[in-house]
PDB file of C-alpha atoms in Angstrom:
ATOM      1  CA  UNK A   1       6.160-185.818 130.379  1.00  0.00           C
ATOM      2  CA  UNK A   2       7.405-182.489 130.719  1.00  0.00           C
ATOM      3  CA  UNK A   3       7.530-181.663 134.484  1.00  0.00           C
ATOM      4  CA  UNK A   4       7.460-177.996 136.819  1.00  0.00           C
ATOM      5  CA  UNK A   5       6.437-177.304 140.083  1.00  0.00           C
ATOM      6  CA  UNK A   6       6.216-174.560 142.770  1.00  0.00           C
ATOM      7  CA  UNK A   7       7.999-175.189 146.041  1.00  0.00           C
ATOM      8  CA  UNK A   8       8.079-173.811 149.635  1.00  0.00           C
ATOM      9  CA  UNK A   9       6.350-174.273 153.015  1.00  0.00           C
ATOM     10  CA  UNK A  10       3.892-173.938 153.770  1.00  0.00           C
ATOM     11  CA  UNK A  11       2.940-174.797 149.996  1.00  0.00           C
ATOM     12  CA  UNK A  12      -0.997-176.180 150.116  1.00  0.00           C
ATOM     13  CA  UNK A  13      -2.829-173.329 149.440  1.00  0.00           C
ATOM     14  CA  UNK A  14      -0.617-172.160 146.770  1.00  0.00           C
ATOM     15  CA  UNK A  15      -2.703-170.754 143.445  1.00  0.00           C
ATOM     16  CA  UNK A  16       1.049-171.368 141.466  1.00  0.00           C
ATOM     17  CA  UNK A  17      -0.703-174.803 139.715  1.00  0.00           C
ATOM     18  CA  UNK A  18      -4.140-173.208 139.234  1.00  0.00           C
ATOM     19  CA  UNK A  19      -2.391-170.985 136.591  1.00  0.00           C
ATOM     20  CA  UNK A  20       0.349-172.868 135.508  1.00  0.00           C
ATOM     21  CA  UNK A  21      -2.560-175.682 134.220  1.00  0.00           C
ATOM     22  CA  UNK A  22      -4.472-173.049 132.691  1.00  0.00           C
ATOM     23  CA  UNK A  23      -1.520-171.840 130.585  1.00  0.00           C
ATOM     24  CA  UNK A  24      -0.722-175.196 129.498  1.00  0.00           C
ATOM     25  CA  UNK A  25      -4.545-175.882 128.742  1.00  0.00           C
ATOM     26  CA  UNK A  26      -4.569-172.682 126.826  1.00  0.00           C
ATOM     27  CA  UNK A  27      -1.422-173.076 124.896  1.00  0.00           C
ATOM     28  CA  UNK A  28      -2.095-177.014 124.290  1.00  0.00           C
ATOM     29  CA  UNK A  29       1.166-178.640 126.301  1.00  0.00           C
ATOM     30  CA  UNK A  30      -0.722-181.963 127.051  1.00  0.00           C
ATOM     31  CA  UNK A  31       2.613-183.530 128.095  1.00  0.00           C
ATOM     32  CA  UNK A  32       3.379-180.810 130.676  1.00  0.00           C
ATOM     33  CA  UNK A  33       2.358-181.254 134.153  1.00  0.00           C
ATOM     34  CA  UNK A  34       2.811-178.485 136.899  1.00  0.00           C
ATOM     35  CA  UNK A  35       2.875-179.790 141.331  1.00  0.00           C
ATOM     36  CA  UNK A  36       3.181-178.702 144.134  1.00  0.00           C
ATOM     37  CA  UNK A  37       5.749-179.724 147.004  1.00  0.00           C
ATOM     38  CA  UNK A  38       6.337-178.867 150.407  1.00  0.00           C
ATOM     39  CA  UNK A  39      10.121-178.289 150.521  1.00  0.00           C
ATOM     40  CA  UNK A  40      11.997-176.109 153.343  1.00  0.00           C
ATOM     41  CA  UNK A  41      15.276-174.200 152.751  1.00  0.00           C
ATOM     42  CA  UNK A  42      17.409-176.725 154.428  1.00  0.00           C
ATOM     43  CA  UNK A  43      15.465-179.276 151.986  1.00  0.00           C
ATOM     44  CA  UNK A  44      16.093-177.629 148.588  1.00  0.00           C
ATOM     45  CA  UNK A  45      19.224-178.800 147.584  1.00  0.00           C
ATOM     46  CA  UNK A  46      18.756-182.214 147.841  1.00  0.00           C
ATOM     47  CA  UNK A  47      15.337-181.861 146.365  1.00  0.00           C
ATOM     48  CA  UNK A  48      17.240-179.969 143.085  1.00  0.00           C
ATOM     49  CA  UNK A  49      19.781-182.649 142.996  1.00  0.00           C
ATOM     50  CA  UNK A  50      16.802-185.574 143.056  1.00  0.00           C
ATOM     51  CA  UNK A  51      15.575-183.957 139.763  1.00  0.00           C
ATOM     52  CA  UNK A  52      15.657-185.989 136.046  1.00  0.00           C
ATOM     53  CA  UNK A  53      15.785-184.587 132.949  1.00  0.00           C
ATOM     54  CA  UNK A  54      12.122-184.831 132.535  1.00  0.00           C
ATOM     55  CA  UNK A  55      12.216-181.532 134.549  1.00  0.00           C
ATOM     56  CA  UNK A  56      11.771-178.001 132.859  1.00  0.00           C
ATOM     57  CA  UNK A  57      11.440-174.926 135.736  1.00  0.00           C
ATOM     58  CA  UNK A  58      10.520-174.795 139.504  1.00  0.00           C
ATOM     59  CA  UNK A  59       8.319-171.540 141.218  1.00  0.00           C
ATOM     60  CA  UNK A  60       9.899-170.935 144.602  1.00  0.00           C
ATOM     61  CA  UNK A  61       8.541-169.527 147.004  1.00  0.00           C
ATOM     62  CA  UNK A  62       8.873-168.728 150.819  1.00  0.00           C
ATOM     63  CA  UNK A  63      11.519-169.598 152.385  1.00  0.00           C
ATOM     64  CA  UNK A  64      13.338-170.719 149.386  1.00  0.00           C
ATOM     65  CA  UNK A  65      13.916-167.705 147.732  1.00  0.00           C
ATOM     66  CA  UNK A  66      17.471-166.607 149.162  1.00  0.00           C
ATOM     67  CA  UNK A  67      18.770-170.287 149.466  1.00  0.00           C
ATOM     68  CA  UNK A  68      17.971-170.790 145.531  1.00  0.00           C
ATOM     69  CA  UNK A  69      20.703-168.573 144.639  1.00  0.00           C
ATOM     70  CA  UNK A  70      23.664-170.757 146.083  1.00  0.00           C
ATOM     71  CA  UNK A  71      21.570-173.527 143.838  1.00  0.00           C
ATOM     72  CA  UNK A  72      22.410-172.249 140.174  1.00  0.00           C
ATOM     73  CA  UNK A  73      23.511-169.588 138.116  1.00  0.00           C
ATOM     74  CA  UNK A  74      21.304-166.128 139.245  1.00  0.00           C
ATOM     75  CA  UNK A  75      20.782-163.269 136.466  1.00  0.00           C
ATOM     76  CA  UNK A  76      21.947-159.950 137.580  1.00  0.00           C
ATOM     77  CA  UNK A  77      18.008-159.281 138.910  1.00  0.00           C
ATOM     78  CA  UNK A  78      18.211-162.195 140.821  1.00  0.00           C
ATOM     79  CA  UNK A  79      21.194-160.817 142.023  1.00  0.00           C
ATOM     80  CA  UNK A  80      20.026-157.461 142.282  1.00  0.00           C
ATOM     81  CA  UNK A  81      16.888-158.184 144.795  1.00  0.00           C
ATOM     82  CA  UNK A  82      19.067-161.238 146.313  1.00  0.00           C
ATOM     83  CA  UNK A  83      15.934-163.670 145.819  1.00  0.00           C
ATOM     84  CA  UNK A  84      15.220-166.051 143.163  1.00  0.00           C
ATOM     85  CA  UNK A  85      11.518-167.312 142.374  1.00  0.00           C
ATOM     86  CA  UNK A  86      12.668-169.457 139.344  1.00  0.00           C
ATOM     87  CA  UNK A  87      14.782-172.047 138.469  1.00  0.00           C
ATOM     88  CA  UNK A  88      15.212-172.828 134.841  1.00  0.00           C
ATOM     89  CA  UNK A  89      16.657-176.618 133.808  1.00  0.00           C
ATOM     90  CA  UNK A  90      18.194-178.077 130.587  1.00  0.00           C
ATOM     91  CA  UNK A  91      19.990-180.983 130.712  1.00  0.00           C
ATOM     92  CA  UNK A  92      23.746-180.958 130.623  1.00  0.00           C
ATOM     93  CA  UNK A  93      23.691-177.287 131.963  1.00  0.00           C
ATOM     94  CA  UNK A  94      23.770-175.459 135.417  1.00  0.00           C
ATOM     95  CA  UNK A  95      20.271-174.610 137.172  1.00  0.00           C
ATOM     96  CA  UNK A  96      19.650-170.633 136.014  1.00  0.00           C
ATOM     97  CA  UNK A  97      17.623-168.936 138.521  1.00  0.00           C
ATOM     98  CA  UNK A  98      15.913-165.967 138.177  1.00  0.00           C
ATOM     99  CA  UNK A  99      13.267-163.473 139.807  1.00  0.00           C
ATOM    100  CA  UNK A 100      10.038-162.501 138.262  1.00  0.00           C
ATOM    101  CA  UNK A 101       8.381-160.696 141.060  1.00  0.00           C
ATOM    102  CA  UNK A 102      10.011-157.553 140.234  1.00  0.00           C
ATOM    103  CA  UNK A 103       8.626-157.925 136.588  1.00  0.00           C
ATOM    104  CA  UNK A 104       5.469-158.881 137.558  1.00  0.00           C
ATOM    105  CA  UNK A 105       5.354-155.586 140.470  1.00  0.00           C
ATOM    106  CA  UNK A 106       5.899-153.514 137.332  1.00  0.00           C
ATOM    107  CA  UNK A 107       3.180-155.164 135.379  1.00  0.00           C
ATOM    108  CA  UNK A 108       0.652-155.351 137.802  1.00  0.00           C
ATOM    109  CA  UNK A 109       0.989-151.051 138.400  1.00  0.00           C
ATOM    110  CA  UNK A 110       0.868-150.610 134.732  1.00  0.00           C
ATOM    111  CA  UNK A 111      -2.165-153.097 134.648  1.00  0.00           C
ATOM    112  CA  UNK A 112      -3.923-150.741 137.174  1.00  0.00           C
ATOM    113  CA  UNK A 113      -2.657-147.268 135.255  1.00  0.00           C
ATOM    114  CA  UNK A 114       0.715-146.865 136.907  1.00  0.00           C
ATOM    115  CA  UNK A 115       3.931-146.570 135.457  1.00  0.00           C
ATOM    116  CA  UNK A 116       5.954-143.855 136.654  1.00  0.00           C
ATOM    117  CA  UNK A 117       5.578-142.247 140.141  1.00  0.00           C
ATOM    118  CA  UNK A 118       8.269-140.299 142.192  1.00  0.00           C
ATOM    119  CA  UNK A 119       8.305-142.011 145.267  1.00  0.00           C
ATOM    120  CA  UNK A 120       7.134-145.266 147.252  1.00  0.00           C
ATOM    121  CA  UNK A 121       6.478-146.272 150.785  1.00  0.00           C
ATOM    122  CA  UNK A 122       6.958-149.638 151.274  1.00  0.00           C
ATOM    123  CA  UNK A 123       5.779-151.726 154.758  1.00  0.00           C
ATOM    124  CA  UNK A 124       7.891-154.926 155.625  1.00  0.00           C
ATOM    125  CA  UNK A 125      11.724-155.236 155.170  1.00  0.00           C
ATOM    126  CA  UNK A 126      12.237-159.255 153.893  1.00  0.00           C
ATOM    127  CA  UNK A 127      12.565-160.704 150.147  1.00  0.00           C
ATOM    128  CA  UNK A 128       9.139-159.086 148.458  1.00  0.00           C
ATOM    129  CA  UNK A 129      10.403-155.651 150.039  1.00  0.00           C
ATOM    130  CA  UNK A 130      13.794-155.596 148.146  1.00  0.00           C
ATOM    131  CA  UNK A 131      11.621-156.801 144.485  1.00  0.00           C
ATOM    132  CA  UNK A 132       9.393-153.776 145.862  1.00  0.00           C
ATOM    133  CA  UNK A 133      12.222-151.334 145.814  1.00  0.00           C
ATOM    134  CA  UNK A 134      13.632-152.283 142.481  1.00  0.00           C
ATOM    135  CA  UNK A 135      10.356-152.045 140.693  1.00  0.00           C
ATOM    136  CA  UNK A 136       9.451-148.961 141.884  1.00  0.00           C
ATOM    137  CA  UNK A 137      13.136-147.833 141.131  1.00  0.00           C
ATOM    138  CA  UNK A 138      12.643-148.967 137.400  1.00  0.00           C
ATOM    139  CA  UNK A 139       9.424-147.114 137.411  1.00  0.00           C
ATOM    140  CA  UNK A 140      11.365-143.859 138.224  1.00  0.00           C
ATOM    141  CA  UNK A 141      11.312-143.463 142.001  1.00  0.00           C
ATOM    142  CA  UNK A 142      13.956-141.681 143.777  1.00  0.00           C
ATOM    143  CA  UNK A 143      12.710-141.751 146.968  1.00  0.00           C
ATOM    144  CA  UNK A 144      11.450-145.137 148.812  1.00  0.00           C
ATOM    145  CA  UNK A 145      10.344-145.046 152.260  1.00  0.00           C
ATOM    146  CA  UNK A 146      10.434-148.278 154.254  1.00  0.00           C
ATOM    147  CA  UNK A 147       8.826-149.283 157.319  1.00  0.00           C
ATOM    148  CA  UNK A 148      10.207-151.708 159.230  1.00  0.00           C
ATOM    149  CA  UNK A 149       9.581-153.175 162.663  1.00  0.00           C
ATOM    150  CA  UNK A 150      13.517-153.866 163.308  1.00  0.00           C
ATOM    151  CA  UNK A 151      14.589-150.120 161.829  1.00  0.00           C
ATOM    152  CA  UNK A 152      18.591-150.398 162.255  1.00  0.00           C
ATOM    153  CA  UNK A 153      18.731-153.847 161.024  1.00  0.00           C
ATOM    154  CA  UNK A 154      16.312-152.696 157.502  1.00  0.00           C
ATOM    155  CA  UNK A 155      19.159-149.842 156.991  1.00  0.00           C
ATOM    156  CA  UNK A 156      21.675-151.990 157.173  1.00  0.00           C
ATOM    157  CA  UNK A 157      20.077-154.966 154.672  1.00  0.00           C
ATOM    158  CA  UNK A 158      18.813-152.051 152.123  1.00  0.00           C
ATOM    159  CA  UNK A 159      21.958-149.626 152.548  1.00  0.00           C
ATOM    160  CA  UNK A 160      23.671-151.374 149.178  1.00  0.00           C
ATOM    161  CA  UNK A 161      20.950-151.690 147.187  1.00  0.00           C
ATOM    162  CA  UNK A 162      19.765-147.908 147.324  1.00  0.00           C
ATOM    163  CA  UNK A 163      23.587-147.341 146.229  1.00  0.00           C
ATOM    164  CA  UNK A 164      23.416-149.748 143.733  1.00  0.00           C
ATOM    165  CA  UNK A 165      19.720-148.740 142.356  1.00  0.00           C
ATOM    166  CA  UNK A 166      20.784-144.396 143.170  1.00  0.00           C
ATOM    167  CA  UNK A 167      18.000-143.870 144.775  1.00  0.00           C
ATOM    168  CA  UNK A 168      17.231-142.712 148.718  1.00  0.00           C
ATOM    169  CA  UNK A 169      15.762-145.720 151.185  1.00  0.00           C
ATOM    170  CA  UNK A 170      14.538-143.732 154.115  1.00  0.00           C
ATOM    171  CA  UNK A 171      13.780-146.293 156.856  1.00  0.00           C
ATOM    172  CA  UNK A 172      11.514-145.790 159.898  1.00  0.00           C
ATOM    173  CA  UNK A 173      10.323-147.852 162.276  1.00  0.00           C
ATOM    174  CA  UNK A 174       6.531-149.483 162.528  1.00  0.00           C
ATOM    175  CA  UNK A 175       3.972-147.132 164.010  1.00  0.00           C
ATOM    176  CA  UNK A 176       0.681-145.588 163.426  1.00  0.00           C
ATOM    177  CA  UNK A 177       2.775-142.527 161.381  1.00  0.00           C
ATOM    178  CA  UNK A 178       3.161-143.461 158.004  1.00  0.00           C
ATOM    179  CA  UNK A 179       4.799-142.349 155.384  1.00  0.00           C
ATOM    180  CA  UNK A 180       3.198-140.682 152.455  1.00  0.00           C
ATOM    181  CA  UNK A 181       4.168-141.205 149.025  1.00  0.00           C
ATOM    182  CA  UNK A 182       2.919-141.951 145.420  1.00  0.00           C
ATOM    183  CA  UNK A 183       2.062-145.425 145.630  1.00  0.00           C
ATOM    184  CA  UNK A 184       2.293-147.781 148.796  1.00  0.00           C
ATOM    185  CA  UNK A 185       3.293-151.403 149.016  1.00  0.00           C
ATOM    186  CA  UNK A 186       2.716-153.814 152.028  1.00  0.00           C
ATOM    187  CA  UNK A 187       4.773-156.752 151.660  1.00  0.00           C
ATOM    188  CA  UNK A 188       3.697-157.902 155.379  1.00  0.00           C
ATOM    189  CA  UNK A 189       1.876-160.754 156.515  1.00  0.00           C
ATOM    190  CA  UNK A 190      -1.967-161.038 156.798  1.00  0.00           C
ATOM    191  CA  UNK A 191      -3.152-159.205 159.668  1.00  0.00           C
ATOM    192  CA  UNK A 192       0.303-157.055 160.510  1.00  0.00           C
ATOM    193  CA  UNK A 193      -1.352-153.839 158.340  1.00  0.00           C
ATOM    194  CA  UNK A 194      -4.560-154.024 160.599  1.00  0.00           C
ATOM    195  CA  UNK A 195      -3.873-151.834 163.075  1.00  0.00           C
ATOM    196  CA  UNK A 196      -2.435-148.961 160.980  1.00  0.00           C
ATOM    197  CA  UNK A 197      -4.441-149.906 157.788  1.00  0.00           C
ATOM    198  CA  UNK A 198      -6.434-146.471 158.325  1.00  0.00           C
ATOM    199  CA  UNK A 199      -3.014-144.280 158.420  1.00  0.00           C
ATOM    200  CA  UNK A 200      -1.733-146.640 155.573  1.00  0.00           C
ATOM    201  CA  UNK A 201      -4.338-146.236 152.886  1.00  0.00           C
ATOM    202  CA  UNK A 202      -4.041-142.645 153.784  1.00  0.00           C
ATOM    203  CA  UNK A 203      -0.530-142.277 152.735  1.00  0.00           C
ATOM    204  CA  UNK A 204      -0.745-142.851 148.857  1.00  0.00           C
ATOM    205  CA  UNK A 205      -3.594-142.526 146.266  1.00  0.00           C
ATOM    206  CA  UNK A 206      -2.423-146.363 145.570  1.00  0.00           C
ATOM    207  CA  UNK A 207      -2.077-148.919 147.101  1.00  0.00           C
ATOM    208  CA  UNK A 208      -0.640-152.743 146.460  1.00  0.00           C
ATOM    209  CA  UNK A 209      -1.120-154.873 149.079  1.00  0.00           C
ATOM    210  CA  UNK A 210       0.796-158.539 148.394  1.00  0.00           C
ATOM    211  CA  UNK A 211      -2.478-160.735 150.260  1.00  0.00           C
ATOM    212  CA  UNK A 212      -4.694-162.594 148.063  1.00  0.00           C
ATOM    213  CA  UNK A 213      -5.758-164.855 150.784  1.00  0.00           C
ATOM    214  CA  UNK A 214      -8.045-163.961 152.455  1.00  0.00           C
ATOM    215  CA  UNK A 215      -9.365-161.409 150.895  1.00  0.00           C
ATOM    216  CA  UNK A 216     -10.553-158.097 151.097  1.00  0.00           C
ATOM    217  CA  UNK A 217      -7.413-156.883 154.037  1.00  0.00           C
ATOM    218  CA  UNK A 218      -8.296-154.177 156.513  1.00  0.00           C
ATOM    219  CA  UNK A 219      -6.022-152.175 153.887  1.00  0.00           C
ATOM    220  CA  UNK A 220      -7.794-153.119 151.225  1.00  0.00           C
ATOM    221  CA  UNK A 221     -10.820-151.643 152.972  1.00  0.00           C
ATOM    222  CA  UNK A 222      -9.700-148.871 154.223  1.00  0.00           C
ATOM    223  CA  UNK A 223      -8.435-147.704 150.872  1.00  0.00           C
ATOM    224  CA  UNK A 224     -11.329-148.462 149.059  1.00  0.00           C
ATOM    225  CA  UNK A 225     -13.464-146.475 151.850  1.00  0.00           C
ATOM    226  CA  UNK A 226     -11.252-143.753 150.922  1.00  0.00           C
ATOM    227  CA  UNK A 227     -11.090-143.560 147.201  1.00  0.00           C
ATOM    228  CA  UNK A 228      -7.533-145.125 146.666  1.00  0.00           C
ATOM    229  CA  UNK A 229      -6.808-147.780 143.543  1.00  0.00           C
ATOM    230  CA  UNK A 230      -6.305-151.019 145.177  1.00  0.00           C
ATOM    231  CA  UNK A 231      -4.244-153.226 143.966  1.00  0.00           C
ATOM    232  CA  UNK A 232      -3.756-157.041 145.387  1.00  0.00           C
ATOM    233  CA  UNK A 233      -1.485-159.894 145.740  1.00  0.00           C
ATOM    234  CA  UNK A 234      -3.412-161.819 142.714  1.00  0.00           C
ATOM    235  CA  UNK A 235      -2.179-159.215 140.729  1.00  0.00           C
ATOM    236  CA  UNK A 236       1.374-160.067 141.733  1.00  0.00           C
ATOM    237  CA  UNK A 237       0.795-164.140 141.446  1.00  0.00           C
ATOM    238  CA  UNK A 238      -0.367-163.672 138.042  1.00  0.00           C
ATOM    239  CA  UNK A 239       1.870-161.125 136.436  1.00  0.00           C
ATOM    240  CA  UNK A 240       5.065-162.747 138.000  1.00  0.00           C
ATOM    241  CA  UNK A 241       3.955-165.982 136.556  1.00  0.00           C
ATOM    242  CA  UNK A 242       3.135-164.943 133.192  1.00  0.00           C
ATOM    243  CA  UNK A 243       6.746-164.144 133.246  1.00  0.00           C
ATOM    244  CA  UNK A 244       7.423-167.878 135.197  1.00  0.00           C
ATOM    245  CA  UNK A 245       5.855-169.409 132.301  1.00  0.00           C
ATOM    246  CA  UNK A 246       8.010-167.670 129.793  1.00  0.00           C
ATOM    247  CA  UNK A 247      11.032-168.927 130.902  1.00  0.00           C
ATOM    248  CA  UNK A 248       9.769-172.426 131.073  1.00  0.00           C
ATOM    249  CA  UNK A 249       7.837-173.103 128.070  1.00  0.00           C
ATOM    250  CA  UNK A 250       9.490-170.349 125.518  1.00  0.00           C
ATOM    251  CA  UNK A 251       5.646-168.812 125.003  1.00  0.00           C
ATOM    252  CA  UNK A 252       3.509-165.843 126.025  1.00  0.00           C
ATOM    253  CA  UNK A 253       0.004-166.888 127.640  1.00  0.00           C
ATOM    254  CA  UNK A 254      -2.713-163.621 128.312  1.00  0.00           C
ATOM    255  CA  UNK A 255      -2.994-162.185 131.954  1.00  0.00           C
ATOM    256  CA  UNK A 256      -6.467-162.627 131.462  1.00  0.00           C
ATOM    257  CA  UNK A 257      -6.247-166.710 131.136  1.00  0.00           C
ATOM    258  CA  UNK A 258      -4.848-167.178 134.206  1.00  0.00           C
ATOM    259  CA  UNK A 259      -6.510-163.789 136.350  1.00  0.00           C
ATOM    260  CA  UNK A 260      -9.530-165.915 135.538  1.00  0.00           C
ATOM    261  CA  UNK A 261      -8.110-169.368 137.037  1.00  0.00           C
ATOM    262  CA  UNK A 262      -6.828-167.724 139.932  1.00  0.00           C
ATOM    263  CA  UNK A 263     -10.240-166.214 140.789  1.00  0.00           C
ATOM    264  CA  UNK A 264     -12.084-169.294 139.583  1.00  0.00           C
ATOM    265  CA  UNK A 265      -9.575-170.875 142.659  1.00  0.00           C
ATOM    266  CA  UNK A 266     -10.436-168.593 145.180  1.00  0.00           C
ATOM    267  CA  UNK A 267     -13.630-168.990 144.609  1.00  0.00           C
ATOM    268  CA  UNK A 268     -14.539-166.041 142.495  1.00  0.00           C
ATOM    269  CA  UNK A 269     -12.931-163.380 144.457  1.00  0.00           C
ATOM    270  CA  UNK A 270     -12.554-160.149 141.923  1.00  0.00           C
ATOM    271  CA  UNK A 271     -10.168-158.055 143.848  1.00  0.00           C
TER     272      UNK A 271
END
């Protein structure tokens, strides 16, 4: 048996083995088999060090994204966004770890008809925030504007990477004025957009917002009320693990295959 997981806490509502059991249905790995376990950051480590060799790749998700990096050898994205979703085993080696939410950002805009735009607002400051940056950096941005609750402490954390990426991070702080741009991006928590999610899906024709669950958001709402392209945290799961599953098993399974067992797991839900 061949073995994967996703990790993180909370971790029981996660959709990670929905898909990754669909992808091994579809591509035939009967002897690969795909859990789920609640781990916390302080956790991890001994957790990675418990593993066999009967162990191929690990999804990790919050809060184990920035402690996986002191866990194995990150790629330069990894590196980059300083958070690692992935963690790649073969025996005899190091732990690689990489990050395949920026990829799967990228993926999902191109999925809904965007690939290049100018400039990004982005809502939240934390780990999806920084992937949200880069991506919209590699899809040409030179202007991202964040809004953050804790202002001075968000220009501090993305200072470096707007050198490192050339590209302006204007930060302001969390009000009922945002930012317009090309495309918008809420990396916040369910229910922190509601009370500007009228000012938000005003600010860009589209708009990503990282919830599947529950689903429609107030944002998600209030920008289809106004016209905008919506695009939602399903999206994200999917296209990030499509590149997940790459890394583990060495093959390519369709979007659609596992779009269709992540709505078949929330119960039909179309976005």
């Amino acid at each position: 048996m061949i073995r994967c997981a996703v990790l993180g806490s909370p971790i029981e509502h996660s959709l990670s083995p929905a898909l990754h059991r669909a992808a091994y249905r579809h591509l035939g790995l009967a002897d690969w088999e795909y859990q789920r376990h609640e781990v916390d950051a302080d956790q991890l480590g001994g957790f990675v060090a418990g593993l066999d060799d009967s162990w191929r790749g690990l999804s990790l998700t919050m809060p184990l994204k920035v402690v996986a990096l002191e866990l194995g050898e990150p790629d330069e994205l990894a590196v980059l966004a300083e958070a690692g979703n992935t963690m790649i085993f073969e025996a005899g080696t190091t732990p690689r770890v990489y990050n395949t939410d920026v990829g799967g950002l990228v993926s999902a805009f191109a999925a809904a008809g965007v690939d290049k735009v100018d400039s990004a607002t982005v809502l939240g400051s934390g780990a999806t925030a920084r992937s949200s940056v880069i991506s919209v950096a590699q899809m040409g941005a030179g202007v991202v504007r964040l809004m953050a609750r804790r202002p001075e402490h968000a220009r501090d954390v993305f200072a470096g990477l707007a050198d490192r990426l050339e590209i302006a991070v204007e930060v302001v702080g969390w009000g009922p004025r945002v930012p317009e741009s090309d495309v918008l991006i809420s990396t916040v928590t369910k229910g922190a957009t509601d009370p500007v999610a009228e000012q938000a899906a005003a600010a860009a024709p589209v708009i990503f917002d990282v919830i599947y669950d529950p689903w429609p958001t107030a944002l998600a709402v209030a920008a289809g009320a106004a016209g905008r392209t919506v695009i939602n945290g399903l999206d994200l799961l999917v296209h990030q693990a499509v590149g997940q599953l790459e890394l583990m098993t060495g093959r390519t399974v369709p979007y659609a295959v596992l779009l269709d067992a992540g709505r078949a797991a929330l119960g039909g839900v179309k976005g």
